Each structure stands twice: as structure tokens, then as C-alpha cells.
Short mmCIF file of C-alpha atoms in Angstrom, two decimals:
data_model
loop_
_atom_site.label_atom_id
_atom_site.label_comp_id
_atom_site.label_asym_id
_atom_site.label_seq_id
_atom_site.Cartn_x
_atom_site.Cartn_y
_atom_site.Cartn_z
CA UNK A 1018 107.90 83.56 101.66
CA UNK A 1019 106.41 83.51 105.13
CA UNK A 1020 104.92 80.12 104.34
CA UNK A 1021 108.24 78.31 104.36
CA UNK A 1022 109.37 79.93 107.62
CA UNK A 1023 106.26 80.13 109.77
CA UNK A 1024 103.78 77.29 109.28
CA UNK A 1025 101.21 78.42 111.82
CA UNK A 1026 97.52 77.58 111.65
CA UNK A 1027 96.64 80.85 113.40
CA UNK A 1028 98.34 82.96 110.74
CA UNK A 1029 96.70 81.00 107.93
CA UNK A 1030 93.18 81.21 109.36
CA UNK A 1031 93.41 84.89 110.33
CA UNK A 1032 94.76 85.87 106.90
CA UNK A 1033 92.14 83.89 105.00
CA UNK A 1034 89.39 85.45 107.15
CA UNK A 1035 90.79 88.97 106.79
CA UNK A 1036 91.31 89.13 103.02
CA UNK A 1037 87.62 89.34 101.90
CA UNK A 1038 86.94 92.12 104.39
CA UNK A 1039 89.97 94.09 103.19
CA UNK A 1040 88.75 93.76 99.62
CA UNK A 1041 85.21 94.80 100.55
CA UNK A 1042 86.51 97.84 102.40
CA UNK A 1043 88.72 98.68 99.40
CA UNK A 1044 85.70 98.62 97.07
CA UNK A 1045 83.79 100.81 99.53
CA UNK A 1046 86.66 103.30 99.62
CA UNK A 1047 86.82 103.44 95.81
CA UNK A 1048 83.08 103.81 95.23
CA UNK A 1049 82.55 106.24 98.12
CA UNK A 1050 85.59 108.32 97.27
CA UNK A 1051 83.81 111.39 95.97
CA UNK A 1052 81.47 111.64 98.99
CA UNK A 1053 83.95 111.20 101.81
CA UNK A 1054 87.60 110.58 102.57
CA UNK A 1055 89.21 108.03 100.34
CA UNK A 1056 89.33 107.61 96.62
CA UNK A 1057 90.95 105.62 93.86
CA UNK A 1058 94.48 105.73 95.21
CA UNK A 1059 93.67 104.52 98.71
CA UNK A 1060 91.27 101.86 97.47
CA UNK A 1061 93.84 100.59 94.99
CA UNK A 1062 96.45 100.38 97.74
CA UNK A 1063 94.04 98.39 99.92
CA UNK A 1064 93.28 95.96 97.07
CA UNK A 1065 97.02 95.53 96.48
CA UNK A 1066 97.52 94.91 100.21
CA UNK A 1067 94.97 92.08 100.12
CA UNK A 1068 96.74 90.42 97.18
CA UNK A 1069 100.16 90.89 98.84
CA UNK A 1070 98.84 89.33 102.07
CA UNK A 1071 97.63 86.36 100.01
CA UNK A 1072 101.07 86.09 98.38
CA UNK A 1073 102.69 86.11 101.83
CA UNK A 1074 100.64 83.47 103.58
CA UNK A 1075 99.85 81.08 100.71
CA UNK A 1076 103.29 80.95 99.13
CA UNK A 1077 103.94 81.79 95.53
CA UNK A 1078 102.81 78.66 93.70
CA UNK A 1079 99.24 78.65 95.06
CA UNK A 1080 98.71 82.42 95.03
CA UNK A 1081 100.11 82.73 91.49
CA UNK A 1082 97.24 80.46 90.46
CA UNK A 1083 94.71 82.64 92.32
CA UNK A 1084 96.06 85.94 90.97
CA UNK A 1085 98.49 85.39 88.08
CA UNK A 1086 101.39 87.89 88.07
CA UNK A 1087 100.94 88.54 84.34
CA UNK A 1088 97.59 90.12 85.24
CA UNK A 1089 99.15 92.92 87.30
CA UNK A 1090 100.81 95.00 84.51
CA UNK A 1091 97.74 94.42 82.32
CA UNK A 1092 95.50 95.83 85.07
CA UNK A 1093 97.79 98.81 85.50
CA UNK A 1094 97.73 99.51 81.77
CA UNK A 1095 93.94 99.16 81.58
CA UNK A 1096 93.49 101.54 84.50
CA UNK A 1097 95.76 104.10 82.87
CA UNK A 1098 93.77 103.68 79.64
CA UNK A 1099 90.48 104.27 81.46
CA UNK A 1100 91.88 107.45 83.02
CA UNK A 1101 93.25 108.66 79.68
CA UNK A 1102 90.02 107.96 77.81
CA UNK A 1103 87.96 109.73 80.49
CA UNK A 1104 90.27 112.68 79.96
CA UNK A 1105 90.48 112.70 76.16
CA UNK A 1106 86.91 111.78 75.13
CA UNK A 1107 85.42 115.07 76.49
CA UNK A 1108 87.97 116.94 74.35
CA UNK A 1109 86.54 115.25 71.25
CA UNK A 1110 83.04 116.40 72.23
CA UNK A 1111 83.95 120.02 72.70
CA UNK A 1112 85.12 120.30 76.31
CA UNK A 1113 88.44 120.64 78.07
CA UNK A 1114 90.68 117.82 79.33
CA UNK A 1115 88.87 115.83 82.09
CA UNK A 1116 85.73 117.94 81.61
CA UNK A 1117 83.20 115.32 82.69
CA UNK A 1118 80.19 117.41 81.70
CA UNK A 1119 80.87 116.60 78.05
CA UNK A 1120 81.10 112.82 78.34
CA UNK A 1121 78.91 111.23 75.64
CA UNK A 1122 76.53 109.29 77.92
CA UNK A 1123 73.08 110.21 76.59
CA UNK A 1124 70.78 109.28 79.50
CA UNK A 1125 72.68 111.17 82.23
CA UNK A 1126 72.91 114.96 82.42
CA UNK A 1127 74.33 117.75 84.49
CA UNK A 1128 75.66 117.11 87.97
CA UNK A 1129 74.95 113.37 87.77
CA UNK A 1130 77.13 113.15 84.67
CA UNK A 1131 79.97 114.92 86.50
CA UNK A 1132 79.66 112.56 89.48
CA UNK A 1133 79.72 109.58 87.09
CA UNK A 1134 82.85 110.96 85.41
CA UNK A 1135 84.59 111.29 88.76
CA UNK A 1136 83.60 107.68 89.54
CA UNK A 1137 85.07 106.48 86.21
CA UNK A 1138 88.32 108.30 86.90
CA UNK A 1139 88.48 106.87 90.44
CA UNK A 1140 88.02 103.33 89.10
CA UNK A 1141 90.80 103.91 86.57
CA UNK A 1142 93.17 105.23 89.24
CA UNK A 1143 92.29 102.31 91.54
CA UNK A 1144 93.05 99.71 88.87
CA UNK A 1145 96.32 101.43 87.92
CA UNK A 1146 97.56 101.64 91.53
CA UNK A 1147 96.46 98.06 92.26
CA UNK A 1148 98.31 96.64 89.27
CA UNK A 1149 101.42 98.71 89.83
CA UNK A 1150 101.84 97.87 93.52
CA UNK A 1151 101.30 94.13 92.95
CA UNK A 1152 103.81 94.36 90.07
CA UNK A 1153 106.37 96.04 92.35
CA UNK A 1154 105.94 93.31 94.97
CA UNK A 1155 106.21 90.51 92.37
CA UNK A 1156 109.34 92.04 90.88
CA UNK A 1157 110.89 92.33 94.35
CA UNK A 1158 110.32 88.71 95.36
CA UNK A 1159 111.13 87.64 91.80
CA UNK A 1160 110.12 83.96 91.89
CA UNK A 1161 108.97 81.94 88.95
CA UNK A 1162 107.75 84.32 86.30
CA UNK B 533 92.52 121.57 118.00
CA UNK B 534 93.82 120.47 121.39
CA UNK B 535 97.44 121.37 121.89
CA UNK B 536 98.17 118.61 124.40
CA UNK B 537 97.34 115.87 121.86
CA UNK B 538 99.40 117.70 119.25
CA UNK B 539 102.38 118.04 121.58
CA UNK B 540 102.48 114.43 122.76
CA UNK B 541 101.96 113.08 119.25
CA UNK B 542 104.91 115.18 118.09
CA UNK B 543 107.06 113.93 121.00
CA UNK B 544 106.24 110.27 120.23
CA UNK B 545 106.88 110.99 116.53
CA UNK B 546 110.36 112.36 117.18
CA UNK B 547 111.17 109.46 119.53
CA UNK B 548 110.06 106.93 116.90
CA UNK B 549 112.17 108.67 114.25
CA UNK B 550 115.27 108.66 116.48
CA UNK B 551 114.73 104.97 117.32
CA UNK B 552 114.35 104.11 113.61
CA UNK B 553 117.56 105.94 112.78
CA UNK B 554 119.66 104.56 115.61
CA UNK B 555 118.80 100.84 115.42
CA UNK B 556 121.31 98.48 113.81
CA UNK B 557 118.80 95.63 113.35
CA UNK B 558 117.09 96.76 110.15
CA UNK B 559 113.96 94.66 110.71
CA UNK B 560 113.31 96.49 113.99
CA UNK B 561 114.06 99.76 112.19
CA UNK B 562 111.33 98.94 109.67
CA UNK B 563 108.90 98.33 112.53
CA UNK B 564 109.86 101.68 114.09
CA UNK B 565 109.38 103.36 110.72
CA UNK B 566 105.88 101.85 110.45
CA UNK B 567 105.10 103.23 113.92
CA UNK B 568 106.45 106.60 112.78
CA UNK B 569 104.13 106.73 109.77
CA UNK B 570 101.19 105.63 111.91
CA UNK B 571 101.80 108.55 114.27
CA UNK B 572 102.14 110.89 111.28
CA UNK B 573 98.73 109.61 110.18
CA UNK B 574 97.29 110.30 113.64
CA UNK B 575 98.75 113.81 113.52
CA UNK B 576 97.21 114.45 110.10
CA UNK B 577 93.86 113.22 111.40
CA UNK B 578 94.10 115.52 114.38
CA UNK B 579 94.78 118.44 112.06
CA UNK B 580 91.72 117.59 109.98
CA UNK B 581 93.39 116.24 106.82
CA UNK B 582 91.57 112.90 106.73
CA UNK B 583 92.47 112.12 103.13
CA UNK B 584 96.20 112.62 103.63
CA UNK B 585 96.05 110.59 106.83
CA UNK B 586 94.37 107.74 104.95
CA UNK B 587 97.13 107.72 102.32
CA UNK B 588 99.79 107.82 105.02
CA UNK B 589 98.22 104.96 106.98
CA UNK B 590 97.81 102.69 103.94
CA UNK B 591 101.08 103.51 102.18
CA UNK B 592 103.40 104.24 105.09
CA UNK B 593 102.26 101.64 107.59
CA UNK B 594 100.98 99.08 105.08
CA UNK B 595 102.79 98.80 101.78
CA UNK B 596 106.19 100.35 102.44
CA UNK B 597 106.84 98.18 105.50
CA UNK B 598 106.19 95.03 103.47
CA UNK B 599 108.40 96.26 100.62
CA UNK B 600 111.23 97.12 103.04
CA UNK B 601 111.00 93.67 104.64
CA UNK B 602 111.13 91.99 101.22
CA UNK B 603 114.19 94.08 100.38
CA UNK B 604 115.74 92.96 103.70
CA UNK B 605 115.17 89.31 102.83
CA UNK B 606 117.03 89.96 99.57
CA UNK B 607 119.99 91.64 101.29
CA UNK B 608 121.47 91.53 104.83
CA UNK B 609 119.60 92.09 108.06
CA UNK B 610 122.27 94.01 110.00
CA UNK B 611 123.35 97.51 109.21
CA UNK B 612 127.07 98.23 109.35
CA UNK B 613 127.19 101.74 110.73
#
């Protein structure tokens, strides 16, 4: 959308340099979410921002090849499924809903198992938010899919 | 907690909100709204709610501005009141 109106080399170079760093910071925010500020929601928003920036400066036909718009609702659904399974599986093994201490991972125990459960839930939330925000943007611009 | 920082952030916040409400050019109103959410994020940070400030900075100043601008490209740029 911007591509047709503003063909500037500065915008193109700055965006293409910025996108990998945004994605790296998003992964840091997701995987560091249970030690500091941040978490799945913020990391998912940052990942979606990187894809939306790519959509803006590359135009739709190139960026739809890099990240196909059919992938966005699938990612959202998979993230929701990960969250739901991390909630329901401990109920099958005798715990409460989202009780990470009862996840059936045999070589991890105790507090480490709880930290791993939080990480799984954060990854699920991140994927769901990422897919949903990219889907909202694609539905708003509404070109070619 | 330093009350001077709090006070001036609140003053800038209210000014940004009034500017965003009173502009007729909706693109400039979106920019003022992004500034508003950035100052809300600064205020949250100053009050010690880092997590909320992070959400406000990414969602308010990042995503919602882009979505508003896309909606403006789909409709008209000038407001009528």
C-alpha cells in the first residue's frame, strides 16, 4: 500500500534492516516472559508488527509470497490449540485446569516442570496473537485472497 | 514516585487527548492518538506497571495506529464535524 505511493530507497532499506531485529526482540520477549516484563501477548504483537511492516513496504504480491495470508488463521488456531492442550492435559492426569505440575513430561519435575508449562502457554498465546493480528490486517486491506 | 514527572506527563496526556479529539484531519488525529498512548505507556512505567506499559506501547502506539490508517485509506480522510 505504501509501496505504490512512496517509492523511497531510504524507507525500503530501513524497513528491511529493522525487521530481523524486531523479530529477534519478539522471540526474546516471548521466551523471557516469565522472568521479566513481557510475555506471549507482547511478543506476538511484536511478531505481527514485523509482518505488517513487511506487508507495508514490500507491497502485497511479494510479501504474500514471503508470508502467505492463509498461514495466519492456521497459526492462530494452532496457538489456541496449544493453549487448550496445555490446559486440558493436566486434567487428564489428575490435576486442575492449567495445573502445570501434572504435565506428563517424564524427565522434568517440580518447579522446572511448572516453568516449562508456563513457557508452553506463552508460546501458544504468542502464536494465537500473531496469527490473529496479521489476519485482522489482511482482512482490512483485503487484496487478492 | 516523583510528583513533578507525574504532573507533567498528565498535562501532556490531556493536551494530546484534546488535540486528537479536536482535529478534523483524521490522519493527524491518528498520530495524536499514538502520542497519547505513548504518554500513557510512560505514565504506567513511572507508576511501576512495566507489563501494562509494554502492552500499551506495542498495541496503542504500534498496531492500532496502523489499523486506523488502513481504515482511513478505505474511507475518507476528513471528518465532517
